[in-house]
Short mmCIF file of C-alpha atoms in Angstrom, two decimals:
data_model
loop_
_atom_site.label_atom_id
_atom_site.label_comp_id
_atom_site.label_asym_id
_atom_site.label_seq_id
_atom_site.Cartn_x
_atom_site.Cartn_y
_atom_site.Cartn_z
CA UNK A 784 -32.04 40.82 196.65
CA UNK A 785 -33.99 43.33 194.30
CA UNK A 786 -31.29 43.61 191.73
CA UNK A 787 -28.20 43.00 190.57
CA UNK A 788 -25.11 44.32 189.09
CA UNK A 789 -24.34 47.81 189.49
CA UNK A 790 -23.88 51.04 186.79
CA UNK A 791 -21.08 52.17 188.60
CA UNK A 792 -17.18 51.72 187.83
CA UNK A 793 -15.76 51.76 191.41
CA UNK A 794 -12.25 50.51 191.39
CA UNK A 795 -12.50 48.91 194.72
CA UNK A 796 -15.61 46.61 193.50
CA UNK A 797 -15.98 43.25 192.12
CA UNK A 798 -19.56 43.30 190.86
CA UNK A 799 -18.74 43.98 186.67
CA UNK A 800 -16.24 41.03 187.29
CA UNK A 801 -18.65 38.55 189.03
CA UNK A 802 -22.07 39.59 187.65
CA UNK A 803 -21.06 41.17 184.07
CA UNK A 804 -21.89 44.56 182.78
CA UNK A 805 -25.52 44.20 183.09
CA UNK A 806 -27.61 45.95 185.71
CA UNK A 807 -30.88 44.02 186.50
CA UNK A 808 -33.61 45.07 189.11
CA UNK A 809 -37.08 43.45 190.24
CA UNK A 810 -40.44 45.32 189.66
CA UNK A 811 -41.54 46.91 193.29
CA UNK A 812 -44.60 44.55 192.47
CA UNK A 813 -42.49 41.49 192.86
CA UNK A 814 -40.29 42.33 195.46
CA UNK A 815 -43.49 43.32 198.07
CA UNK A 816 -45.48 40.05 196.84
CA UNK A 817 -41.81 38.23 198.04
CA UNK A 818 -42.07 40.20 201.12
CA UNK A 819 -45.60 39.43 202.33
CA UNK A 820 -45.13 35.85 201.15
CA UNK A 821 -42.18 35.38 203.38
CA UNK A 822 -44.44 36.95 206.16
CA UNK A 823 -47.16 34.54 205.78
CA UNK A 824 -45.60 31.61 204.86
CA UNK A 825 -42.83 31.86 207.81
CA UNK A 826 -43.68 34.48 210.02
CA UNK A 827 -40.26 36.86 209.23
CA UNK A 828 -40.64 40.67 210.88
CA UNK A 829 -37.76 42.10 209.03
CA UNK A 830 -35.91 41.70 205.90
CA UNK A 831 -31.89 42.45 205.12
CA UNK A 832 -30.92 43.60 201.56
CA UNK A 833 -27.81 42.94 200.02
CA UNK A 834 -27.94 44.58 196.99
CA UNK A 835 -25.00 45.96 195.47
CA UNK A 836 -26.27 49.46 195.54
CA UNK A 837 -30.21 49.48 196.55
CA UNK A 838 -30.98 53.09 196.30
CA UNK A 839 -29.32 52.96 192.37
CA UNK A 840 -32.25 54.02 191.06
CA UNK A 841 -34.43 57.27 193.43
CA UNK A 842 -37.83 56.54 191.06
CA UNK A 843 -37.76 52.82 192.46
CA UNK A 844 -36.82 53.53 196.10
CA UNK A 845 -39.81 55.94 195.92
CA UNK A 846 -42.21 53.72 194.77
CA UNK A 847 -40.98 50.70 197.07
CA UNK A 848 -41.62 52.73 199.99
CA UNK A 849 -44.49 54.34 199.31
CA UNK A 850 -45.95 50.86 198.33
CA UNK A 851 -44.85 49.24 201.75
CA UNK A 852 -47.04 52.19 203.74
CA UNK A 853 -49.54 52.19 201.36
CA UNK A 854 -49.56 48.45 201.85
CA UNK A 855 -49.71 48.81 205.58
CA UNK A 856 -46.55 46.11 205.35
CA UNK A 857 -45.28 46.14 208.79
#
């Protein structure tokens, strides 16, 4: 999970009623440092996202990737 909550009013979504008004994402930083830590600690070779909306913001998705291959993060 890199964030949480969502700026969008869909009608068909529950997130404002479960998680509140609030939109709240992790820094790239933390989110690649939670990566690599699951890869040495246990070995994982892919991760699953279940973020409401995980391309909310086009600056962060940017940097994320580009991070991850500057990273060489497999």
């Amino acid at each position: 999970v890199t964030s949480r909550g969502c700026e969008y009013n869909c009608i068909f979504c529950e997130s404002k009623l479960v998680l509140g008004n609030t939109f709240r994402q992790r820094s790239v930083k933390n989110v690649i440092e939670e990566i690599k830590q699951l890869q040495k600690l246990y070995g994982i070779k892919a991760v699953f996202f279940v973020d409401d909306v995980l391309v909310i913001s086009e600056s962060w998705m940017h940097e994320f990737c580009d991070t991850i291959l500057s990273e060489k993060i497999p």
